[in-house]
Coordinates of C-alpha atoms and ligand atoms in Angstrom, one line a residue:
M1 CA -69.2 96.3 28.3
K2 CA -71.7 95.6 25.5
R3 CA -72.6 98.3 23.1
T4 CA -76.3 99.1 23.5
L5 CA -79.1 101.3 22.2
G6 CA -81.9 103.1 24.0
V7 CA -84.6 105.8 23.7
C8 CA -86.0 108.7 25.6
Y9 CA -89.7 108.2 26.4
Y10 CA -92.4 110.3 28.0
P11 CA -95.1 107.9 29.1
E12 CA -96.9 110.8 30.9
H13 CA -97.6 112.3 27.4
W14 CA -99.5 109.2 26.2
P15 CA -102.6 107.3 27.1
K16 CA -101.9 104.2 29.2
N17 CA -103.3 101.9 26.6
L18 CA -100.3 102.7 24.4
W19 CA -97.7 101.8 27.0
K20 CA -97.5 98.0 26.5
E21 CA -97.5 98.3 22.8
D22 CA -94.7 100.9 23.0
A23 CA -92.6 98.7 25.2
K24 CA -93.1 95.8 22.8
R25 CA -92.1 97.9 19.8
M26 CA -89.0 99.2 21.6
A27 CA -87.8 95.7 22.4
E28 CA -88.5 94.5 18.9
A29 CA -86.4 97.4 17.5
G30 CA -83.5 96.0 19.6
L31 CA -83.4 98.8 22.1
S32 CA -82.1 98.0 25.6
W33 CA -82.6 101.3 27.6
V34 CA -85.5 103.6 28.1
R35 CA -85.0 107.0 29.8
I36 CA -88.0 108.3 31.6
G37 CA -89.1 110.7 34.3
E38 CA -86.8 113.7 33.9
F39 CA -89.6 116.2 33.3
A40 CA -92.5 114.6 35.2
W41 CA -92.5 116.3 38.6
S42 CA -96.0 117.6 38.2
K43 CA -97.2 114.1 37.6
M44 CA -95.3 112.7 40.6
E45 CA -96.4 115.4 42.9
P46 CA -99.4 117.3 41.4
S47 CA -99.7 119.5 44.6
P48 CA -97.3 119.9 47.5
G49 CA -97.0 116.6 49.3
E50 CA -99.6 114.8 47.2
L51 CA -97.5 111.9 45.9
K52 CA -98.5 109.9 42.9
F53 CA -95.9 107.3 42.0
E54 CA -98.3 104.5 41.0
W55 CA -98.1 105.4 37.3
L56 CA -94.3 105.4 37.4
D57 CA -94.3 102.0 39.2
E58 CA -96.6 100.7 36.4
I59 CA -94.5 101.9 33.5
I60 CA -91.3 100.8 35.0
D61 CA -92.8 97.4 35.5
I62 CA -94.2 97.3 31.9
L63 CA -90.8 98.3 30.4
G64 CA -88.9 95.9 32.6
T65 CA -91.3 93.0 31.8
A66 CA -90.6 93.7 28.1
G67 CA -86.9 93.2 28.8
L68 CA -86.0 96.8 28.8
S69 CA -83.9 98.6 31.4
V70 CA -84.9 102.0 32.7
V71 CA -82.8 105.1 33.1
L72 CA -84.7 107.0 35.7
G73 CA -84.3 110.8 35.6
T74 CA -84.7 113.1 38.6
P75 CA -87.3 115.8 37.6
T76 CA -85.5 118.8 39.1
A77 CA -85.1 120.7 35.8
T78 CA -88.9 121.3 35.8
P79 CA -90.3 122.3 39.2
P80 CA -94.1 122.4 39.0
R81 CA -96.0 125.7 39.2
W82 CA -96.9 125.3 42.9
M83 CA -93.2 125.4 43.8
L84 CA -93.3 129.1 43.1
E85 CA -96.0 129.7 45.6
K86 CA -93.8 128.0 48.2
H87 CA -90.6 129.7 47.0
P88 CA -91.5 132.9 45.2
D89 CA -87.8 133.9 45.0
M90 CA -86.5 130.6 43.6
L91 CA -86.2 131.8 40.0
A92 CA -82.9 132.7 38.5
I93 CA -82.3 136.4 37.8
D94 CA -80.7 137.3 34.5
K95 CA -77.8 139.7 34.1
E96 CA -80.2 142.6 33.5
G97 CA -81.9 141.9 36.8
R98 CA -85.0 140.2 35.3
P99 CA -86.6 137.0 36.7
R100 CA -86.5 134.0 34.4
K101 CA -90.1 133.1 34.8
F102 CA -92.2 129.9 34.8
G103 CA -93.7 128.6 31.5
S104 CA -90.8 126.5 30.0
R105 CA -88.1 124.8 32.0
R106 CA -84.9 125.2 34.1
H107 CA -86.6 128.1 36.1
Y108 CA -84.5 127.8 39.2
C109 CA -81.5 129.3 40.8
F110 CA -78.8 126.9 41.7
S111 CA -78.2 128.8 45.0
H112 CA -81.7 128.9 46.3
E113 CA -81.6 126.9 49.6
G114 CA -85.4 126.3 49.6
Y115 CA -85.3 124.8 46.1
R116 CA -82.3 122.7 47.0
D117 CA -84.3 121.2 49.9
E118 CA -87.2 120.4 47.6
C119 CA -84.8 118.6 45.3
V120 CA -83.4 116.6 48.2
R121 CA -87.0 115.7 49.1
I122 CA -88.1 114.5 45.7
V123 CA -84.8 112.7 44.9
T124 CA -85.0 110.9 48.3
L125 CA -88.5 109.8 47.6
M126 CA -87.5 108.4 44.3
A127 CA -84.3 106.8 45.5
E128 CA -86.2 105.1 48.4
R129 CA -88.9 103.8 46.1
Y130 CA -86.8 102.7 43.1
G131 CA -83.3 102.3 44.5
K132 CA -83.6 98.5 44.5
N133 CA -86.0 98.1 41.6
P134 CA -84.4 95.5 39.3
H135 CA -85.7 97.3 36.2
V136 CA -83.9 100.6 37.1
G137 CA -80.6 100.1 35.5
A138 CA -79.3 103.7 35.7
W139 CA -80.1 107.2 36.9
Q140 CA -79.9 110.6 35.4
T141 CA -79.6 113.7 37.5
D142 CA -81.7 116.7 36.4
N143 CA -81.4 117.5 32.7
E144 CA -78.7 119.4 30.8
Y145 CA -77.3 121.8 33.4
S146 CA -76.6 125.1 31.9
C147 CA -79.1 124.6 29.0
H148 CA -80.9 127.9 28.1
D149 CA -78.0 129.8 29.7
T150 CA -78.9 128.9 33.2
T151 CA -75.6 128.5 35.1
H152 CA -75.4 132.2 36.1
S153 CA -78.0 133.7 38.3
Y154 CA -77.9 137.2 39.7
S155 CA -80.4 136.6 42.5
D156 CA -80.2 137.5 46.2
S157 CA -79.6 133.8 47.0
A158 CA -76.7 133.8 44.5
R159 CA -75.3 137.0 46.0
S160 CA -75.3 135.7 49.6
A161 CA -73.8 132.3 48.6
F162 CA -71.2 134.2 46.5
K163 CA -70.1 136.3 49.5
N164 CA -69.7 133.1 51.6
W165 CA -67.7 131.5 48.9
L166 CA -65.4 134.5 48.7
R167 CA -65.0 134.5 52.5
V168 CA -63.9 130.9 52.5
R169 CA -61.5 131.6 49.6
Y170 CA -59.9 134.7 50.9
A171 CA -60.4 134.8 54.6
G172 CA -60.6 131.2 55.6
S173 CA -63.7 129.3 56.6
G174 CA -66.0 131.0 59.3
N175 CA -63.9 134.2 59.4
D176 CA -65.7 137.2 58.1
G177 CA -62.7 139.4 58.9
D178 CA -59.9 140.3 56.7
I179 CA -60.8 141.5 53.2
S180 CA -57.3 142.6 52.3
A181 CA -56.4 139.4 50.6
L182 CA -59.3 139.8 48.2
N183 CA -58.6 143.5 47.6
E184 CA -55.0 142.5 46.8
A185 CA -56.0 139.5 44.6
W186 CA -58.5 141.4 42.5
G187 CA -56.3 144.6 42.2
N188 CA -59.1 146.7 43.8
V189 CA -56.8 149.7 44.2
F190 CA -57.6 150.3 40.5
W191 CA -60.5 152.8 40.2
S192 CA -60.9 152.8 44.0
M193 CA -62.7 149.5 44.0
E194 CA -61.5 148.5 47.5
Y195 CA -64.0 146.9 49.9
E196 CA -64.0 147.2 53.6
N197 CA -65.8 143.9 54.3
F198 CA -67.3 140.9 52.4
D199 CA -70.9 142.1 52.9
Q200 CA -70.2 145.0 50.5
I201 CA -69.5 142.7 47.6
D202 CA -72.2 142.5 44.9
L203 CA -72.5 140.3 41.9
P204 CA -70.6 141.5 38.8
N205 CA -73.7 142.7 36.8
L206 CA -75.3 146.1 36.1
T207 CA -72.0 148.0 36.7
V208 CA -71.5 151.2 34.7
T209 CA -68.8 149.7 32.6
Q210 CA -66.8 146.5 32.5
P211 CA -66.6 144.9 36.0
N212 CA -63.2 143.9 37.4
P213 CA -62.2 140.7 35.5
S214 CA -61.0 139.0 38.7
H215 CA -64.4 139.6 40.2
V216 CA -66.1 138.1 37.1
L217 CA -63.7 135.1 37.1
D218 CA -64.5 134.4 40.8
F219 CA -68.2 134.7 40.1
R220 CA -67.8 132.2 37.3
R221 CA -65.8 129.8 39.5
F222 CA -68.4 130.2 42.2
S223 CA -71.3 129.5 39.8
S224 CA -69.6 126.4 38.5
D225 CA -69.1 125.2 42.0
Q226 CA -72.8 125.7 42.7
V227 CA -73.7 123.4 39.8
V228 CA -71.2 120.8 41.2
S229 CA -72.7 121.0 44.7
F230 CA -76.3 120.9 43.4
N231 CA -75.6 117.8 41.4
R232 CA -73.7 116.2 44.4
L233 CA -76.8 116.7 46.6
Q234 CA -78.6 114.3 44.3
T235 CA -75.8 111.8 43.6
D236 CA -75.1 111.4 47.4
I237 CA -78.8 110.5 48.0
I238 CA -79.1 108.1 45.0
K239 CA -75.8 106.4 46.0
S240 CA -77.1 105.7 49.5
Y241 CA -80.2 103.8 48.1
S242 CA -79.0 102.3 44.8
D243 CA -76.1 100.6 43.2
A244 CA -77.2 101.5 39.7
P245 CA -74.8 103.9 37.9
I246 CA -75.6 107.6 37.8
A247 CA -75.3 109.8 34.7
H248 CA -76.0 113.4 33.8
N249 CA -76.7 114.5 30.2
F250 CA -74.3 117.2 29.2
M251 CA -74.5 119.4 26.1
G252 CA -72.5 120.4 23.1
K253 CA -70.2 123.4 23.2
T254 CA -71.2 124.3 26.7
T255 CA -68.5 125.6 29.0
E256 CA -70.1 127.6 31.8
F257 CA -69.3 125.1 34.5
D258 CA -66.5 122.6 35.0
H259 CA -67.8 119.3 33.6
F260 CA -64.8 117.4 34.9
K261 CA -65.8 118.4 38.4
V262 CA -69.4 117.3 38.0
G263 CA -68.1 114.1 36.3
D264 CA -66.2 113.3 39.5
D265 CA -69.5 112.6 41.2
L266 CA -71.0 110.5 38.4
D267 CA -70.5 106.9 37.2
I268 CA -71.2 107.7 33.6
A269 CA -70.9 110.9 31.6
S270 CA -73.4 111.3 28.8
W271 CA -74.2 114.0 26.3
D272 CA -76.9 115.0 23.9
S273 CA -75.9 114.9 20.3
Y274 CA -77.8 116.9 17.7
P275 CA -75.4 117.1 14.8
L276 CA -77.6 119.1 12.4
G277 CA -78.8 121.5 15.0
F278 CA -75.2 122.1 16.2
L279 CA -73.9 122.7 12.7
E280 CA -76.3 125.6 12.2
D281 CA -76.3 126.8 15.8
R282 CA -72.9 126.3 17.3
V283 CA -70.2 125.5 14.7
V284 CA -68.2 128.5 13.5
A285 CA -67.5 127.8 9.8
P286 CA -67.9 129.3 6.4
D287 CA -71.3 129.1 4.7
E288 CA -70.1 126.8 2.0
F289 CA -69.0 124.3 4.7
K290 CA -72.4 124.5 6.4
Q291 CA -74.2 124.0 3.1
A292 CA -72.0 121.0 2.3
F293 CA -72.7 119.3 5.6
A294 CA -76.3 120.6 6.3
R295 CA -77.8 117.1 6.3
Q296 CA -74.9 115.3 7.9
G297 CA -73.4 117.6 10.5
D298 CA -69.8 118.8 11.0
P299 CA -67.5 115.7 10.7
D300 CA -65.6 116.7 13.8
F301 CA -68.2 118.2 16.2
Q302 CA -69.7 114.9 17.5
A303 CA -66.3 113.2 17.8
F304 CA -65.0 116.2 19.8
H305 CA -67.6 115.8 22.4
H306 CA -67.3 112.0 22.4
D307 CA -63.6 112.4 23.2
L308 CA -64.3 115.0 25.8
Y309 CA -67.1 113.2 27.7
R310 CA -65.2 109.9 27.6
T311 CA -62.7 111.7 29.9
V312 CA -65.4 113.4 32.0
G313 CA -66.9 109.9 32.6
K314 CA -63.4 108.4 33.3
G315 CA -63.9 106.0 30.4
R316 CA -67.7 105.4 30.9
W317 CA -69.9 107.5 28.7
W318 CA -73.1 107.4 26.6
V319 CA -75.0 109.5 24.1
M320 CA -78.2 110.1 26.2
E321 CA -80.0 111.9 23.4
Q322 CA -79.3 111.3 19.7
Q323 CA -80.9 113.4 17.0
P324 CA -83.3 111.2 15.0
G325 CA -84.6 113.6 12.3
P326 CA -85.3 117.3 12.0
V327 CA -85.1 119.2 15.4
N328 CA -87.1 122.3 16.2
W329 CA -84.6 124.7 17.7
A330 CA -81.9 125.5 15.2
P331 CA -82.1 128.4 12.6
Y332 CA -82.8 125.8 9.9
N333 CA -83.9 122.2 10.6
P334 CA -83.2 119.9 7.7
S335 CA -83.7 116.1 7.6
P336 CA -80.6 114.0 7.9
L337 CA -79.5 112.1 4.7
P338 CA -80.2 108.4 4.7
G339 CA -77.5 106.6 6.6
M340 CA -76.7 109.4 9.0
I341 CA -78.5 108.1 12.0
R342 CA -76.6 104.8 11.6
L343 CA -73.3 106.7 11.0
W344 CA -73.7 108.9 14.1
S345 CA -74.6 105.9 16.3
W346 CA -71.6 103.9 15.1
E347 CA -69.3 106.9 15.5
A348 CA -70.3 107.1 19.2
F349 CA -69.4 103.4 19.6
A350 CA -66.1 103.9 17.8
H351 CA -65.2 106.6 20.4
G352 CA -66.1 104.2 23.3
A353 CA -69.8 104.8 24.0
E354 CA -71.6 102.1 26.0
A355 CA -75.0 103.3 24.8
V356 CA -76.7 105.5 22.3
C357 CA -80.2 106.6 23.1
Y358 CA -82.4 108.3 20.5
F359 CA -84.4 111.4 21.5
R360 CA -87.4 110.7 21.5
W361 CA -89.6 107.7 21.1
R362 CA -92.7 109.4 19.5
Q363 CA -92.9 112.9 18.2
A364 CA -95.2 114.9 20.7
P365 CA -98.3 116.4 19.0
F366 CA -98.3 119.3 21.4
A367 CA -96.3 122.0 23.2
Q368 CA -92.8 123.4 22.5
E369 CA -91.3 120.4 20.7
Q370 CA -94.1 119.4 18.5
M371 CA -91.9 120.0 15.4
H372 CA -89.1 117.7 16.8
A373 CA -88.9 114.3 15.1
G374 CA -88.9 111.0 17.0
L375 CA -88.4 107.4 16.1
L376 CA -92.2 107.3 15.6
R377 CA -94.4 109.9 14.0
P378 CA -97.1 111.7 16.1
D379 CA -99.6 109.4 14.4
N380 CA -97.7 106.4 15.8
A381 CA -96.4 105.2 12.4
D382 CA -92.6 104.4 12.0
A383 CA -90.5 107.5 11.2
P384 CA -87.3 106.8 9.1
A385 CA -85.0 106.8 12.1
I386 CA -86.4 103.7 13.6
I387 CA -85.4 101.7 10.5
E388 CA -81.8 102.8 10.8
A389 CA -81.8 102.3 14.6
T390 CA -83.1 98.7 14.2
R391 CA -80.3 98.1 11.7
V392 CA -77.7 99.4 14.2
A393 CA -79.2 97.2 16.9
Q394 CA -78.7 94.1 14.7
E395 CA -75.1 95.2 13.8
I396 CA -74.0 95.8 17.4
A397 CA -75.4 92.5 18.5
D398 CA -72.6 90.8 16.4
A399 CA -69.9 93.4 17.1
S400 CA -67.3 93.3 19.8
D401 CA -67.6 95.0 23.2
V402 CA -66.4 98.5 24.0
E403 CA -62.7 98.6 24.4
Q404 CA -60.9 101.4 26.2
C405 CA -57.5 102.6 24.8
I406 CA -55.1 105.5 25.0
S407 CA -55.2 107.7 21.9
E408 CA -52.1 109.0 20.2
V409 CA -52.8 112.7 21.0
A410 CA -53.9 114.4 24.2
L411 CA -55.5 117.8 23.7
L412 CA -55.9 119.7 27.0
F413 CA -59.3 121.4 27.6
D414 CA -59.7 123.7 30.6
Y415 CA -63.1 125.2 31.6
Q416 CA -61.4 128.0 33.6
S417 CA -59.4 129.1 30.6
D418 CA -62.7 129.4 28.7
W419 CA -64.0 131.7 31.4
M420 CA -60.8 133.8 31.2
W421 CA -61.0 134.1 27.5
R422 CA -64.7 135.1 27.7
T423 CA -63.9 137.7 30.4
L424 CA -61.0 139.3 28.6
P425 CA -61.3 138.2 24.9
Q426 CA -59.3 141.3 23.7
G427 CA -61.0 140.9 20.3
R428 CA -64.4 140.2 18.9
G429 CA -65.3 136.5 18.4
L430 CA -62.1 135.2 20.0
E431 CA -63.4 132.1 21.9
Y432 CA -61.3 129.5 23.7
F433 CA -63.6 126.7 22.5
D434 CA -63.0 127.6 18.9
L435 CA -59.3 127.7 19.4
I436 CA -59.3 124.2 20.9
Y437 CA -61.7 123.1 18.2
D438 CA -59.4 124.4 15.4
N439 CA -56.6 122.3 16.9
Y440 CA -58.8 119.3 17.1
R441 CA -59.9 119.6 13.5
A442 CA -56.4 119.9 12.3
L443 CA -55.3 116.8 14.3
R444 CA -58.2 114.7 13.0
G445 CA -57.6 116.0 9.5
L446 CA -54.3 114.1 9.8
G447 CA -56.1 110.9 10.8
L448 CA -55.1 111.1 14.4
S449 CA -57.2 109.8 17.3
V450 CA -57.4 112.3 20.2
D451 CA -58.2 112.1 23.9
I452 CA -59.4 115.4 25.3
L453 CA -58.1 115.7 28.8
S454 CA -58.3 118.1 31.7
T455 CA -55.1 119.8 32.9
E456 CA -55.0 117.4 35.8
D457 CA -55.2 114.2 33.8
D458 CA -52.2 112.0 33.2
F459 CA -50.8 112.5 29.7
S460 CA -47.5 110.8 30.2
K461 CA -48.5 107.9 27.8
H462 CA -49.7 110.1 24.9
K463 CA -47.3 110.5 22.0
L464 CA -48.2 114.2 21.4
V465 CA -49.7 116.7 23.8
V466 CA -51.4 119.9 22.6
A467 CA -52.2 122.7 25.0
P468 CA -53.4 126.0 23.4
G469 CA -54.9 129.0 25.2
L470 CA -54.3 127.8 28.8
L471 CA -54.1 131.3 30.4
Y472 CA -53.2 130.0 33.8
M473 CA -50.9 127.0 34.1
S474 CA -50.0 125.5 37.4
D475 CA -46.4 124.8 38.3
D476 CA -47.3 121.1 38.4
L477 CA -48.6 121.2 34.8
K478 CA -45.4 123.0 33.6
E479 CA -43.4 120.4 35.4
R480 CA -45.2 117.5 33.8
F481 CA -44.7 119.1 30.3
S482 CA -41.0 119.3 31.0
K483 CA -40.8 115.6 31.9
R484 CA -42.2 114.4 28.7
D485 CA -40.2 112.5 26.1
G486 CA -42.7 113.1 23.3
P487 CA -43.5 116.5 21.7
T488 CA -45.7 119.1 23.5
V489 CA -47.2 122.0 21.6
V490 CA -48.3 124.9 23.7
G491 CA -50.5 127.5 22.2
P492 CA -51.1 131.3 22.4
R493 CA -51.9 133.0 25.7
S494 CA -50.8 129.9 27.7
G495 CA -49.1 130.8 31.0
S496 CA -49.8 134.5 30.5
S497 CA -52.0 134.9 33.6
T498 CA -51.7 134.5 37.3
E499 CA -54.2 132.4 39.2
N500 CA -56.0 135.6 40.2
F501 CA -56.2 136.8 36.6
G502 CA -53.5 139.4 36.4
I503 CA -50.6 139.5 34.0
N504 CA -47.9 137.1 34.9
R505 CA -44.4 138.5 35.6
P506 CA -42.1 137.4 34.2
L507 CA -44.3 137.7 31.1
G508 CA -45.6 134.4 29.7
P509 CA -45.6 131.7 28.7
N510 CA -43.1 130.8 31.5
L511 CA -42.4 127.3 30.2
P512 CA -39.5 125.3 31.6
K513 CA -36.8 124.3 29.1
I514 CA -37.7 126.9 26.5
N515 CA -36.7 130.5 26.5
V516 CA -39.5 132.5 25.1
T517 CA -41.2 135.7 26.3
T518 CA -44.4 137.3 24.9
T519 CA -43.5 141.0 25.0
R520 CA -46.8 142.3 23.4
V521 CA -50.1 141.0 22.1
E522 CA -52.4 142.3 19.4
T523 CA -55.7 141.1 18.1
L524 CA -56.6 141.2 14.4
R525 CA -59.7 141.9 12.3
P526 CA -60.9 138.8 10.4
D527 CA -59.7 140.4 7.2
M528 CA -56.2 141.1 8.4
P529 CA -54.5 137.7 8.9
I530 CA -50.7 137.7 9.0
L531 CA -49.1 135.3 6.5
L532 CA -46.6 132.8 7.8
E533 CA -43.6 131.7 5.8
G534 CA -44.2 128.2 4.6
G535 CA -48.0 128.5 4.4
G536 CA -51.0 129.4 6.4
S537 CA -51.5 132.4 8.6
V538 CA -52.0 133.8 12.1
K539 CA -55.6 135.0 12.6
G540 CA -57.3 136.8 15.5
W541 CA -54.6 136.7 18.1
S542 CA -50.9 137.4 17.5
E543 CA -48.0 137.7 20.0
A544 CA -44.6 139.4 19.7
L545 CA -42.0 136.9 20.8
E546 CA -38.5 137.2 22.1
S547 CA -36.4 134.1 22.3
S548 CA -32.9 132.8 22.1
D549 CA -34.3 129.3 21.1
H550 CA -34.9 127.9 17.6
P551 CA -37.4 130.0 15.5
F552 CA -40.0 127.4 14.5
R553 CA -42.2 129.7 12.4
I554 CA -41.6 133.1 11.0
M555 CA -44.2 135.6 9.8
A556 CA -43.9 136.9 6.3
N557 CA -42.7 140.2 7.7
G558 CA -39.8 138.4 9.4
D559 CA -41.2 138.4 13.0
L560 CA -41.1 135.3 15.1
A561 CA -44.4 133.4 15.3
A562 CA -43.4 130.2 17.0
V563 CA -40.3 128.8 18.9
S564 CA -39.1 125.4 19.7
A565 CA -36.6 123.9 22.1
G566 CA -36.1 120.2 22.5
N567 CA -39.6 118.7 22.3
I568 CA -41.5 121.8 23.4
T569 CA -43.0 124.1 20.8
Y570 CA -44.7 127.4 21.6
L571 CA -47.1 128.9 19.0
G572 CA -47.4 132.7 19.6
G573 CA -50.6 133.2 17.7
W574 CA -53.9 131.6 16.7
F575 CA -52.7 129.5 13.7
D576 CA -55.3 128.9 11.0
Q577 CA -56.1 125.3 9.7
E578 CA -53.5 125.3 7.0
A579 CA -50.8 126.5 9.5
L580 CA -51.8 124.0 12.2
T581 CA -51.9 121.1 9.8
K582 CA -48.4 121.9 8.6
V583 CA -47.2 122.3 12.2
F584 CA -48.7 119.0 13.4
N585 CA -47.5 117.2 10.2
E586 CA -44.0 118.3 10.8
I587 CA -43.9 117.5 14.5
C588 CA -45.5 114.1 13.9
L589 CA -43.1 113.3 11.2
K590 CA -40.1 114.1 13.4
A591 CA -41.6 112.1 16.3
E592 CA -42.5 109.1 14.1
I593 CA -46.2 109.5 14.7
K594 CA -48.0 108.2 11.6
V595 CA -50.4 110.7 9.9
I596 CA -52.5 110.4 6.8
E597 CA -54.1 113.4 5.2
M598 CA -57.8 112.9 5.2
P599 CA -60.1 114.3 2.5
E600 CA -62.8 116.7 3.6
G601 CA -65.6 114.8 5.2
L602 CA -63.6 111.6 5.9
R603 CA -62.5 110.9 9.5
R604 CA -61.2 107.9 11.3
R605 CA -60.9 106.6 14.8
E606 CA -58.7 103.9 16.2
T607 CA -59.7 101.7 19.2
S608 CA -57.5 98.9 20.6
N609 CA -58.8 96.4 18.1
E610 CA -60.6 98.3 15.4
M611 CA -60.1 101.1 12.9
F612 CA -63.3 103.0 11.9
W613 CA -63.7 105.2 8.9
F614 CA -66.6 107.7 8.7
N615 CA -67.4 109.5 5.5
Y616 CA -69.7 112.5 6.2
G617 CA -69.4 113.6 2.6
T618 CA -72.0 113.1 -0.1
T619 CA -69.5 111.6 -2.6
S620 CA -67.1 108.7 -2.5
V621 CA -63.6 109.5 -1.4
E622 CA -60.3 107.5 -1.8
V623 CA -57.5 107.2 0.6
A624 CA -54.6 104.8 0.6
G625 CA -56.1 102.9 -2.4
R626 CA -59.4 102.4 -0.6
T627 CA -62.8 103.8 -1.5
F628 CA -65.2 105.1 1.1
P629 CA -68.8 105.5 -0.1
P630 CA -70.9 108.6 0.9
Q631 CA -72.4 108.6 4.4
S632 CA -70.7 105.3 5.2
V633 CA -69.2 103.6 8.2
T634 CA -66.3 101.2 7.5
R635 CA -65.0 99.0 10.4
D636 CA -61.7 97.2 10.1
V637 CA -60.9 94.7 12.8
I638 CA -57.2 94.9 13.5
Ligands
GAL1 C1 -82.2 118.6 24.6 C2 -83.1 118.4 25.8 C3 -84.3 117.6 25.5 C4 -85.0 118.2 24.3 C5 -84.0 118.1 23.2 C6 -84.6 118.6 21.8 O1 -81.4 119.7 24.8 O2 -82.3 117.7 26.8 O3 -85.2 117.6 26.6 O4 -85.4 119.5 24.6 O5 -82.9 118.9 23.5 O6 -83.6 118.6 20.8

């Protein structure tokens, strides 16, 4: 697969007399893809049933004639105002019981049957019309599921769909009878929460105090399934009219639905990468770190999502939106340093991307995103990003194709574990994503390349497997751990919960081949880390362990912090960066996995025939006798 570039374009924002010139400039810049359509429902259907596709026919033709390929977005993230007259109850309802009103976007509830039918209708019309159009090279469903906190809705539609979902799960399909399995699974004898029938069950909001965690977890599972089925409605239709691949654009640090499951219905996973916005908005790091990388982004954050979405897309993935300059939505919105647009683009290719598309072509002079940069300024002059994008286009023309390979390390990522941590965090600020990310950072700090896999993926060929925080582990997963020849590092809280979200007995982690029991857990204030012998500390989450196996790490007070037996190691706490780095260093050394300690800001990524080095820092750094200039990309062909 060739490496390609593209751009997100909103022809409906601009007079028609600009379209041909725009297409020509895109092609001259070396772009191949143009994503259009994903917010244009009011232009396709200005009033119910009044269809206006001629403008879309025309722009697709103009782009195609200029040699560009279209990614056609379905417009279901932005239902027009008239939709509300037809379906007044289609809005999502927030946790406090308030409607999430019209006037921006994503104002729909995933469970509303009437809105689902409208989506089926518009997607069918588009697929019929453009399914065989030679200029439509790919599709995108909707836009950023879950954006603006839209996965969970507490509407009447959601409630009735949730009750049906529970019936199927606990009483078998079509049977509204026996509620006892649910009462048992949730532990409803506690606080007299028992139900007599499924109709009595409400959504887990507006309760006097904390709702039952099993109830919350099932609501989260249900809400995730609603996203999956909503997306599948669209992919099923598109597939019956078109052979072009289907993508969805996922987001950064977004965990409210199971992306692996949505990915099963897609041909390509893509995500929207805004390194500077994410650093300010989503990365948990000290202020000095944020200051040092304010104009470059966190050196691990983009890579993390590249490595995750590569798996979601089963090897095929894109960056659908790439930050081109200052955005409008983070607490602070600085400009990237020169060279960063190029670095981010190449970094995506190094992690296996087939395409990187910049968001957006021209900065809009109106509405919510008028302060968001594009490749062109609002006055149509070139913005700095187009110069770097053009350079990347020239470089990829001479570079090799995308090669898939298996990385040295598999880091397991499980959406359900995230929901469990969120439901019972047991301490302020303890988030599963951040635990996984700490592990990822430590691994990359040792120069290792990582695949982020689901718990169901095959990790038998990875040299090292890392699995922190997996509250519920299936027997199959434990079995696969025990069959490995290489090292496996299992982290805090893993195996501590039943599938229904109660405490496992025998107490966790219940791993085969290692005798270790967590007899008690405690959570810690940020200012009370527990020092570990040999360096680093346990922060946030700490377990009291009992074991007859080898003590792998001891706390300064003499208590056990980690245990190992054969090639399995169990870490009974949230180890900080220093401690994780030492643990992985030691384990890799023993397993003869080559590591190299990377200076801050420098990261590398190996493919089957290349080694890439990315310096996010503002100064040159030296490693292994080589110098890497600031904001640079170095590509060695091996
Ligand atoms: C994304 C979204 C785009 C645009 C962009 C601005 O989250 O998909 O439509 O809003 O952010 O950075």
